[in-house]
PDB file of C-alpha atoms in Angstrom:
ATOM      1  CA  UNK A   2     -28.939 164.538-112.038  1.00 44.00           C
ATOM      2  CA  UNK A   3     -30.174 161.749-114.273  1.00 63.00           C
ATOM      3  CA  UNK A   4     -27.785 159.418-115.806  1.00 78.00           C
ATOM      4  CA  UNK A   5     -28.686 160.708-119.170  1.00 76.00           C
ATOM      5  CA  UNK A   6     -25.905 162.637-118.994  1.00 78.00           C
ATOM      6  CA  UNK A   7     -23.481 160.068-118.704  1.00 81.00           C
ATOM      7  CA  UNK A   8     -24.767 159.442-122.709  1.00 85.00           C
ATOM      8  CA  UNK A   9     -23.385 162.668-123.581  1.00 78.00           C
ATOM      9  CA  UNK A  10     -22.124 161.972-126.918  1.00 76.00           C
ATOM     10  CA  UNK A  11     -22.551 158.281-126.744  1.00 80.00           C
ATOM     11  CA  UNK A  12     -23.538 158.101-130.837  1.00 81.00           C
ATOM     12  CA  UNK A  13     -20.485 159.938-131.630  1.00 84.00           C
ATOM     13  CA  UNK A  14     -17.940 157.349-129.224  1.00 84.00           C
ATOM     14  CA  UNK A  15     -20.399 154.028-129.491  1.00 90.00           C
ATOM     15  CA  UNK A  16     -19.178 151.556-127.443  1.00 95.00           C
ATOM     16  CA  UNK A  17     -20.494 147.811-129.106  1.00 95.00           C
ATOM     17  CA  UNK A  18     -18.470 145.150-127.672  1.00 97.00           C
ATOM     18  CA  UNK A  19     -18.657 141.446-129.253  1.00 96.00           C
ATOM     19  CA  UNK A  20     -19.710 138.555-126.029  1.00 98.00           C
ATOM     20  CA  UNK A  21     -19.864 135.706-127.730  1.00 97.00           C
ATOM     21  CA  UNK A  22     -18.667 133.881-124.695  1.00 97.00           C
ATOM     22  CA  UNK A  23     -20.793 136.060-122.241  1.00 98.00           C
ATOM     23  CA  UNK A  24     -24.270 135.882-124.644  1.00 97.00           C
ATOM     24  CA  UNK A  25     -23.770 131.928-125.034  1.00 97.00           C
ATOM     25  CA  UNK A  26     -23.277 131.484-121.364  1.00 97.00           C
ATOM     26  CA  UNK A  27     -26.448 133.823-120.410  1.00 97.00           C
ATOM     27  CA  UNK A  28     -28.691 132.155-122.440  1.00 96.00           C
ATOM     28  CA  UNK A  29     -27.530 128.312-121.120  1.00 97.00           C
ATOM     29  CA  UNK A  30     -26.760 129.034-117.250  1.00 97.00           C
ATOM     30  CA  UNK A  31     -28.788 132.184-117.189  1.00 97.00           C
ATOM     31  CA  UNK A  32     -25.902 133.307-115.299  1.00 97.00           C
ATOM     32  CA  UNK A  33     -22.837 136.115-116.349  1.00 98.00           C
ATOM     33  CA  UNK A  34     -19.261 136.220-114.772  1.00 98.00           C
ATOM     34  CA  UNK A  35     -17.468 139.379-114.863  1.00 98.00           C
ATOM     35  CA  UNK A  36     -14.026 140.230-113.642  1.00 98.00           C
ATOM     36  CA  UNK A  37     -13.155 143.929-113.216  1.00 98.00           C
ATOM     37  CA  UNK A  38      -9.153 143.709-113.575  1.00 98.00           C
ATOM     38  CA  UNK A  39      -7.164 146.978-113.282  1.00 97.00           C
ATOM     39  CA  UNK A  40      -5.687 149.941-111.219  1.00 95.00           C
ATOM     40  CA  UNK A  41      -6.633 152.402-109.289  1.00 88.00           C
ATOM     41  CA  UNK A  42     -10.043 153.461-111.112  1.00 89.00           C
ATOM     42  CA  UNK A  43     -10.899 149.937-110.858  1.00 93.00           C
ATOM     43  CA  UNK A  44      -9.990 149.864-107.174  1.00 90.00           C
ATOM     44  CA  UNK A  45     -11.983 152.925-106.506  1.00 83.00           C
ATOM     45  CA  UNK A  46      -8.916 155.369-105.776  1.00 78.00           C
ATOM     46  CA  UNK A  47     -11.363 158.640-105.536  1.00 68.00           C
ATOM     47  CA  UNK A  48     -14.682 157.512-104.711  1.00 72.00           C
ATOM     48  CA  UNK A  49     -16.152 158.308-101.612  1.00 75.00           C
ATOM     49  CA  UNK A  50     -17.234 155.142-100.399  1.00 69.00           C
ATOM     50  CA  UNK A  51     -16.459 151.705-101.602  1.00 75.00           C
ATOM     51  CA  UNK A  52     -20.493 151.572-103.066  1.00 77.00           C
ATOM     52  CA  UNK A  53     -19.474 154.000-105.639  1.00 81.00           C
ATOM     53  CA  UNK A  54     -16.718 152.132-107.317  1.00 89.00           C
ATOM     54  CA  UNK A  55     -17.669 151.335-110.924  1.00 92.00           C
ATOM     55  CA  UNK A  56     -17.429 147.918-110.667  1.00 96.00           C
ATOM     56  CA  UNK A  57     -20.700 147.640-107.443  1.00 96.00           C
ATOM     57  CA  UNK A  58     -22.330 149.949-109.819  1.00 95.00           C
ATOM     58  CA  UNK A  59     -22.186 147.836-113.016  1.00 97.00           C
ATOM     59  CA  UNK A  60     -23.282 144.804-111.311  1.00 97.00           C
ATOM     60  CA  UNK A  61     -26.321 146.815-109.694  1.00 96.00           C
ATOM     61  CA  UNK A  62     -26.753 148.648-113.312  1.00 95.00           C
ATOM     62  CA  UNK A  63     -26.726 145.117-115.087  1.00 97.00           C
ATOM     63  CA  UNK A  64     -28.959 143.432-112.025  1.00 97.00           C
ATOM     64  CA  UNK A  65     -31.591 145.944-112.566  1.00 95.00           C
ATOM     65  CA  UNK A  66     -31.644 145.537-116.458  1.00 95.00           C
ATOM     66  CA  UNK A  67     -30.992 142.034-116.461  1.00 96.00           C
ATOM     67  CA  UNK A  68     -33.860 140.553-113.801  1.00 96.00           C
ATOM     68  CA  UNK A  69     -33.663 137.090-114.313  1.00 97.00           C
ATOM     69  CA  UNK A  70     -29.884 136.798-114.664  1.00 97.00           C
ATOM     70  CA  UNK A  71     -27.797 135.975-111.723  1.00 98.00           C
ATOM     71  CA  UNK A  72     -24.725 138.928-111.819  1.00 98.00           C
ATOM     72  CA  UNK A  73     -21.907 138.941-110.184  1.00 98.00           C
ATOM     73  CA  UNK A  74     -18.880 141.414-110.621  1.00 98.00           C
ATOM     74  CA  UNK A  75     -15.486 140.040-109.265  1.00 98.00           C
ATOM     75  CA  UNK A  76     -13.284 143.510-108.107  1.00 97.00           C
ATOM     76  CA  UNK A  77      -9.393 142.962-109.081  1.00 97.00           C
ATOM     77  CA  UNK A  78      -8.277 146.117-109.010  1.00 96.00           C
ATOM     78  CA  UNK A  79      -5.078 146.850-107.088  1.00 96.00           C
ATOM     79  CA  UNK A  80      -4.024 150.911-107.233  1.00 93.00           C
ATOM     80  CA  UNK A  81      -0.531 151.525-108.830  1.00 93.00           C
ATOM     81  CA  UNK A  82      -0.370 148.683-110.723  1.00 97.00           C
ATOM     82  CA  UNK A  83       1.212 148.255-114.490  1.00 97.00           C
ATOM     83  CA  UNK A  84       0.469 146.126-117.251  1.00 98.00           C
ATOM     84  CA  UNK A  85       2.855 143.585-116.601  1.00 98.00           C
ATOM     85  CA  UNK A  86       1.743 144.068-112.777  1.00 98.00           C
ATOM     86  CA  UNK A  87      -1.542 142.328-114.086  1.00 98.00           C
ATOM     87  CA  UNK A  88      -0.526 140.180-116.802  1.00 98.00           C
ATOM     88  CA  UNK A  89       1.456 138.047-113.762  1.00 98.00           C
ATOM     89  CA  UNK A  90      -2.149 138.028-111.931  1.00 98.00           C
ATOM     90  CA  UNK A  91      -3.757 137.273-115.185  1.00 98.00           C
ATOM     91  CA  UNK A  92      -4.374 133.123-113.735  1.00 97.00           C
ATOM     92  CA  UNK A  93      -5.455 133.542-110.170  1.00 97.00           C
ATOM     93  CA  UNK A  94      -7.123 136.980-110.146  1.00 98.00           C
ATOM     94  CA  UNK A  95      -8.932 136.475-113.936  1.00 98.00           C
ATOM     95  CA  UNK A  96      -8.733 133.149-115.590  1.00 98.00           C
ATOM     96  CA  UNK A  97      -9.362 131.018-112.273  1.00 98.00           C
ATOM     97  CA  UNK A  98     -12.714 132.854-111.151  1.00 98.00           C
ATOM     98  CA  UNK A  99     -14.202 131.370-114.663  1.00 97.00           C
ATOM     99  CA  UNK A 100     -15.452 134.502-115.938  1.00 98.00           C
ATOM    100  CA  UNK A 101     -17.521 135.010-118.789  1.00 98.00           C
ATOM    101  CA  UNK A 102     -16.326 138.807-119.319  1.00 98.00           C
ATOM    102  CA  UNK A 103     -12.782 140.426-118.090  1.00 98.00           C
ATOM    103  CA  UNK A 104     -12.330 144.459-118.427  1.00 98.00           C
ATOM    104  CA  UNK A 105      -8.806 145.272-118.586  1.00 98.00           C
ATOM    105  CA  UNK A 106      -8.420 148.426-117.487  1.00 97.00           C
ATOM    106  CA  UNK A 107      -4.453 149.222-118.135  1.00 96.00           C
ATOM    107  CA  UNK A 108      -1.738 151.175-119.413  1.00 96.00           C
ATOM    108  CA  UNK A 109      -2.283 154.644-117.492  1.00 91.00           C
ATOM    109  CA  UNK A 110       0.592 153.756-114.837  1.00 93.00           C
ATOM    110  CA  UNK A 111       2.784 152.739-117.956  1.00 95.00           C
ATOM    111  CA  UNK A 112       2.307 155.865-119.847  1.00 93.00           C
ATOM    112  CA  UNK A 113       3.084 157.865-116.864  1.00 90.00           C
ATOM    113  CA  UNK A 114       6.162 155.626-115.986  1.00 93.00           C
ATOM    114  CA  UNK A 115       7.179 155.584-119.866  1.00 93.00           C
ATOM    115  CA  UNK A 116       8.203 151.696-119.896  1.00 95.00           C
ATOM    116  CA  UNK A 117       8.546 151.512-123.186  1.00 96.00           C
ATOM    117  CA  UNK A 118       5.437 151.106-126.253  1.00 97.00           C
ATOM    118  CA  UNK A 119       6.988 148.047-127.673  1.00 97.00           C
ATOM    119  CA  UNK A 120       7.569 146.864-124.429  1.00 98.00           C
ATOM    120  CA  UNK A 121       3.758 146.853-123.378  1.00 98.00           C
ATOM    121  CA  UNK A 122       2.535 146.060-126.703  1.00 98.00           C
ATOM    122  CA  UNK A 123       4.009 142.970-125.913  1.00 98.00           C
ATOM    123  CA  UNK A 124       2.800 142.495-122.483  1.00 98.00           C
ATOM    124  CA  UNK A 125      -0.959 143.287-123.617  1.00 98.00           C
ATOM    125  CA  UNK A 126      -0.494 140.947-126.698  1.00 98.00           C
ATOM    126  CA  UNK A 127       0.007 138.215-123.792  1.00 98.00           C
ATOM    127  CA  UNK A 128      -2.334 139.015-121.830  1.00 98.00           C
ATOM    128  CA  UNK A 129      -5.146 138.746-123.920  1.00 98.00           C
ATOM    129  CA  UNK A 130      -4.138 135.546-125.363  1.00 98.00           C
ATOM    130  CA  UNK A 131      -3.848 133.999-122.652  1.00 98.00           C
ATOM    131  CA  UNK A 132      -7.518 135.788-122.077  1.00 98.00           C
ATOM    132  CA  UNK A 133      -8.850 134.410-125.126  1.00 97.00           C
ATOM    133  CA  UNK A 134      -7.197 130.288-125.167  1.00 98.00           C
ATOM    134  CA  UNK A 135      -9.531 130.418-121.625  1.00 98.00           C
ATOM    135  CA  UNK A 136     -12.494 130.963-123.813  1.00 98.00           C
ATOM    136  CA  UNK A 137     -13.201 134.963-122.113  1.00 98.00           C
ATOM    137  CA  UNK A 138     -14.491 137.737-123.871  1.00 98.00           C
ATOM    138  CA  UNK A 139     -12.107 140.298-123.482  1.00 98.00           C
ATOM    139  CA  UNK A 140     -12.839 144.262-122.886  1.00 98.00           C
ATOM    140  CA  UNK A 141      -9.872 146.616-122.737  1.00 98.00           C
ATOM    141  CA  UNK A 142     -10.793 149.984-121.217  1.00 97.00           C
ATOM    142  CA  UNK A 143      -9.116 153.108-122.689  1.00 96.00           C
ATOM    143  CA  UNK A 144      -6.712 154.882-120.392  1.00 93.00           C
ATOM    144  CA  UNK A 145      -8.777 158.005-118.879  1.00 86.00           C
ATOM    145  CA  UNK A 146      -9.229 161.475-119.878  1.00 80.00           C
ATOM    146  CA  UNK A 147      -6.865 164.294-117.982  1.00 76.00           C
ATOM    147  CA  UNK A 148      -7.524 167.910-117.414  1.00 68.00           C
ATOM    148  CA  UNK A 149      -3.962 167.908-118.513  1.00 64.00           C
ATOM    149  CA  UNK A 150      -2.529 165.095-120.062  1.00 59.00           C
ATOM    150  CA  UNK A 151       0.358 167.104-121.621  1.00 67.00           C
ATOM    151  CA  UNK A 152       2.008 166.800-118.232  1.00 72.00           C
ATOM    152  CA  UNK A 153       2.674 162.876-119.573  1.00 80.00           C
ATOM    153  CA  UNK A 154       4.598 163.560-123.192  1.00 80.00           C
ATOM    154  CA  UNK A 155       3.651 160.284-124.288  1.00 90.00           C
ATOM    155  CA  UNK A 156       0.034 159.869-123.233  1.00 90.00           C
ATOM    156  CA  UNK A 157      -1.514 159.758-126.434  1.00 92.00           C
ATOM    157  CA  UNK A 158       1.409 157.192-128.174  1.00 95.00           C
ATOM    158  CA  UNK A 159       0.950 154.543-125.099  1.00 96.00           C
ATOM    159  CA  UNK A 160      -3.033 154.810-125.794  1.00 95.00           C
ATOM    160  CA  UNK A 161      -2.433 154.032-129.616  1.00 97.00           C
ATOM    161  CA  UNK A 162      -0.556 150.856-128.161  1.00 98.00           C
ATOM    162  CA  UNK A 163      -3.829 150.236-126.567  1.00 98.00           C
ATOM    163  CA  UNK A 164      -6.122 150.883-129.719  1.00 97.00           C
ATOM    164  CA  UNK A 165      -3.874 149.220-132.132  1.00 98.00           C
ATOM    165  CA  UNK A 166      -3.167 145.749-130.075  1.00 98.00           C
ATOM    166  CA  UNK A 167      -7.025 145.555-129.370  1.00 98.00           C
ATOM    167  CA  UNK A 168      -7.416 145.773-133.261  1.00 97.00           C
ATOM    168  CA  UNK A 169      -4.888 143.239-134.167  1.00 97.00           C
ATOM    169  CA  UNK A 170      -6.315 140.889-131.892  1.00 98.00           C
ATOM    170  CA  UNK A 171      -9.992 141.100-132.058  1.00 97.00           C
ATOM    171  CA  UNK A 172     -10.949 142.670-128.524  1.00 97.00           C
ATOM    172  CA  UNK A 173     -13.499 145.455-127.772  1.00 97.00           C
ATOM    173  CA  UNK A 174     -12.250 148.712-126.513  1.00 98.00           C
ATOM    174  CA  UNK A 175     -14.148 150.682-124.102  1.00 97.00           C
ATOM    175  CA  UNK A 176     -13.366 154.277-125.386  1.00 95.00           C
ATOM    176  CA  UNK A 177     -12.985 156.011-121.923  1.00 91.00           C
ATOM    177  CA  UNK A 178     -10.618 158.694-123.071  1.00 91.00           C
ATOM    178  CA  UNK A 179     -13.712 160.353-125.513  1.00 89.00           C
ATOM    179  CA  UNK A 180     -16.620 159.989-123.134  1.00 86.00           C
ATOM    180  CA  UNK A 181     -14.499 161.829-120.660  1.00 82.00           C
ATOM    181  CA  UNK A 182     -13.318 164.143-122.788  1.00 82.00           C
ATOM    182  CA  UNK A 183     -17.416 164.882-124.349  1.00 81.00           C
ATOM    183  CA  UNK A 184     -18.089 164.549-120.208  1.00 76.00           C
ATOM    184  CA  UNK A 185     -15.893 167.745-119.678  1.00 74.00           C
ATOM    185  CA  UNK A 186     -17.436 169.643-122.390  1.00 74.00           C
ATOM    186  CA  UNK A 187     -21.277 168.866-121.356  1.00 70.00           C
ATOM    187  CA  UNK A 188     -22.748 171.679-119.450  1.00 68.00           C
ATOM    188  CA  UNK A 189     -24.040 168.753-117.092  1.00 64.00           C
ATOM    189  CA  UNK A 190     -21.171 167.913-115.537  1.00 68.00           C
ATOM    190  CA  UNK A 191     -18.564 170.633-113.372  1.00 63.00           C
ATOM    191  CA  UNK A 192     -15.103 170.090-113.338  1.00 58.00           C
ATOM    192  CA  UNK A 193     -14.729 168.332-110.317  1.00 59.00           C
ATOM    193  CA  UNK A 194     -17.265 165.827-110.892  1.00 57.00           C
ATOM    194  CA  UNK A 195     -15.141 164.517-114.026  1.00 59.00           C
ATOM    195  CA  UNK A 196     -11.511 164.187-112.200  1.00 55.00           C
ATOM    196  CA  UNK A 197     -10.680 164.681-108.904  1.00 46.00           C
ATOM    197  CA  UNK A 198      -8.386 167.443-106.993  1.00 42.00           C
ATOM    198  CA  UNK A 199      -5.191 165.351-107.885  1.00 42.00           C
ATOM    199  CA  UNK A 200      -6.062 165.938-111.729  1.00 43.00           C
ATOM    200  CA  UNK A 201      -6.096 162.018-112.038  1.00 48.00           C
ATOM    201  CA  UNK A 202      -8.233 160.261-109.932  1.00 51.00           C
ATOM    202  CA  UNK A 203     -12.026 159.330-111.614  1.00 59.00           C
ATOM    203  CA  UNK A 204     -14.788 160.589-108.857  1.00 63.00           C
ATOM    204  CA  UNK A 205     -17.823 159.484-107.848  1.00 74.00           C
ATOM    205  CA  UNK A 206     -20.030 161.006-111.365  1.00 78.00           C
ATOM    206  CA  UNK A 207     -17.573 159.564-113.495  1.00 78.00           C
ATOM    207  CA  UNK A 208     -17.389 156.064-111.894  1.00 86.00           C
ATOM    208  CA  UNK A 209     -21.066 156.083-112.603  1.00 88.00           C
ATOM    209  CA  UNK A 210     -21.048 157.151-115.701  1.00 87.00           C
ATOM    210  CA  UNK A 211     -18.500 154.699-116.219  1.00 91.00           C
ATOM    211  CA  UNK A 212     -20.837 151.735-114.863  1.00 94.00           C
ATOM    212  CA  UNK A 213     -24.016 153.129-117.043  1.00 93.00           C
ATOM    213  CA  UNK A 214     -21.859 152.953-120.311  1.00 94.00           C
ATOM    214  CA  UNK A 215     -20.307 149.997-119.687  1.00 97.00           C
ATOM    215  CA  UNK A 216     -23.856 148.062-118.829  1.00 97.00           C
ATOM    216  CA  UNK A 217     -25.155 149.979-122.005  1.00 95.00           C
ATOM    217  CA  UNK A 218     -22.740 148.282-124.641  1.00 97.00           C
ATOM    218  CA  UNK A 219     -22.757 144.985-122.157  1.00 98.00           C
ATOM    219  CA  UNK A 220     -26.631 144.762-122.462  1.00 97.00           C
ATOM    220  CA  UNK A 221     -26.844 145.390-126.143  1.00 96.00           C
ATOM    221  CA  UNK A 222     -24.392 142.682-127.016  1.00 97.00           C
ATOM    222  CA  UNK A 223     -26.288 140.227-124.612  1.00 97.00           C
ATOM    223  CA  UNK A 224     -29.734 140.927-125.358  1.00 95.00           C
ATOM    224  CA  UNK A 225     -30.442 143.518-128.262  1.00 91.00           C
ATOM    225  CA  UNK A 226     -32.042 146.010-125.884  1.00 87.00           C
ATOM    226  CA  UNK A 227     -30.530 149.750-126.420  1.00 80.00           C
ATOM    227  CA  UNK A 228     -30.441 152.537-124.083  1.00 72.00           C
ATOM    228  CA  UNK A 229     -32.802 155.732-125.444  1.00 55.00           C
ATOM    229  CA  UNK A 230     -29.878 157.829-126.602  1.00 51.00           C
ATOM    230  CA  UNK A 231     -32.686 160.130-128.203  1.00 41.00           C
ATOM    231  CA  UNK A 232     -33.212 161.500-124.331  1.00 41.00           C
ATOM    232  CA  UNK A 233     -29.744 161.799-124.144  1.00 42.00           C
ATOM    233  CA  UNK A 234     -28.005 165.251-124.270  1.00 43.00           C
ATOM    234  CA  UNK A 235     -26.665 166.167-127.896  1.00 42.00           C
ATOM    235  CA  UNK A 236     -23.533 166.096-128.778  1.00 41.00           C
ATOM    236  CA  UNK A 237     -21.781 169.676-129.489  1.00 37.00           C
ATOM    237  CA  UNK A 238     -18.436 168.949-131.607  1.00 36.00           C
TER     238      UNK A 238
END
C-alpha cells in the first residue's frame, strides 16, 4: 500500500523538529550526518531482513528527497539496552562519528524494568548535554505504542520523563507513541503490521512508517518542502 498511510493523522501528532546544526551543515558541506542511537527498534528486532530497519529506510527516504545531498545514516542500535546503557556509549557510538543529527530512541527497556523516573530523568538530562556542548541536534523518539501497555504499570509516567526532559532542555520529540496509536486505528493498517506476535516488537510497516515520518519532519526543517498531507488518510478522533 502507499506510504500515505503512514500520514495517518500526521496534522493531529505534527512532528517539526528544530536542525539548526543539521540545516547549517547541509547548506555549507552539502552533506548530513545522522546517528540512529537506540534499542531494539533501532536495531531492527522484528524486521524481516536487515533492509527494512528504519534507519536503511530513512537514509534511502532522505536520499531520494534530498538528490544532491550526500546521506549517510550511522546504525547504533544494540537490542536490550537502557538509558544509561547508551548514555556510557554516548562518545564513541554518537559524539565521535561527528554527526549532524542523533535520534535517541530510549526509555522503553527502563519503563519495563521500572529503574526509577528520577533516576532516568537524570540520565537523559546527561545525555543530551553532553549531545548538545558537541554542537548535535538532538531528536528523542517517544517510547512505542503497545497493544497492551497496561501490562507495564508505569508506561505512561516513564514517557512523561521523556516529554518533560525534552521540554526543559530544548530537544525535538518524535511522537511515536500517537502515530502508532492513530496507525492501529486506520483501517489501512491490520494488527500485525503495527506490532509484532510478541506484542512489542515494531514490524516491517511500522519501521517504514517510522522512516517516512521521520524524513518528513527531517526534510521540512532542512529545506521547507512538506509532504502532501491533503492525500493523506483523515484523521478519525
Amino acid at each position: 500500500m502507499s506510504d500515505l498511510r503512514c500520514r495517518f493523522g500526521a496534522a493531529q501528532q505534527p512532528f517539526q523538529p528544530v536542525l539548526t546544526v543539521a540545516k547549517k551543515a547541509l547548506q555549507e558541506t552539502g552533506k548530513l550526518t545522522i546517528v540512529a542511537l537506540g534499542s531494539s527498534t533501532t536495531a531492527g528486532a522484528g524486521a524481516s531482513a536487515d533492509d527494512k530497519s528504519y534507519p536503511i529506510v530513512l537514509q534511502a527516504e532522505l536520499q531520494r528527497r534530498l538528490p544532491a545531498a550526500e546521506i549517510k545514516v550511522i546504525n547504533k542500535g544494540i537490542g536490550g539496552q537502557s538509558a544509561y546503557d547508551m548514555l556510557l556509549r554516548m562518545e564513541p557510538d554518537v559524539i565521535d562519528e561527528k554527526p549532524s543529527i542523533v535520534i535517541w530512541q530510549t526509555v522503553v527497556n527502563d519503563a519495563i524494568r521500572h529503574v526509577g523516573e528520577e533516576k532516568l530523568a537524570k540520565i537523559l538530562r546527561k545525555g543530551i548535554t553532553k549531545v548538545q556542548a558537541a554542537g548535535i541536534d538532538m531528536v528523542l523518539m517517544d517510547l512505542q505504542w503497545l497493544p497492551r501497555d497496561d501490562r507495564y504499570p508505569r508506561y505512561d509516567d516513564y514517557r512523561t520523563v521523556l516529554t518533560k526532559t525534552a521540554e526543559e532542555l530544548g530537544v525535538s520529540v518524535f511522537p511515536r507513541y500517537a502515530m502508532m496509536k492513530n496507525w492501529a486505528r486506520a483501517k489501512q493498517f491490520t494488527p500485525e503490521e503495527i506490532v509484532g506476535m510478541d506484542g512489542l516488537h515494531t514490524i516491517d510497516a511500522s519501521y517504514r512508517c517510522l522512516a517516512v515520518r521521520l524524513a518528513d519532519g527531517i526534510v521540512s526543517a532542512l529545506t521547507g518542502a512538506k509532504p502532501d498531507l491533503a492525500e493523506s488518510p483523515k484523521s478519525t478522533n
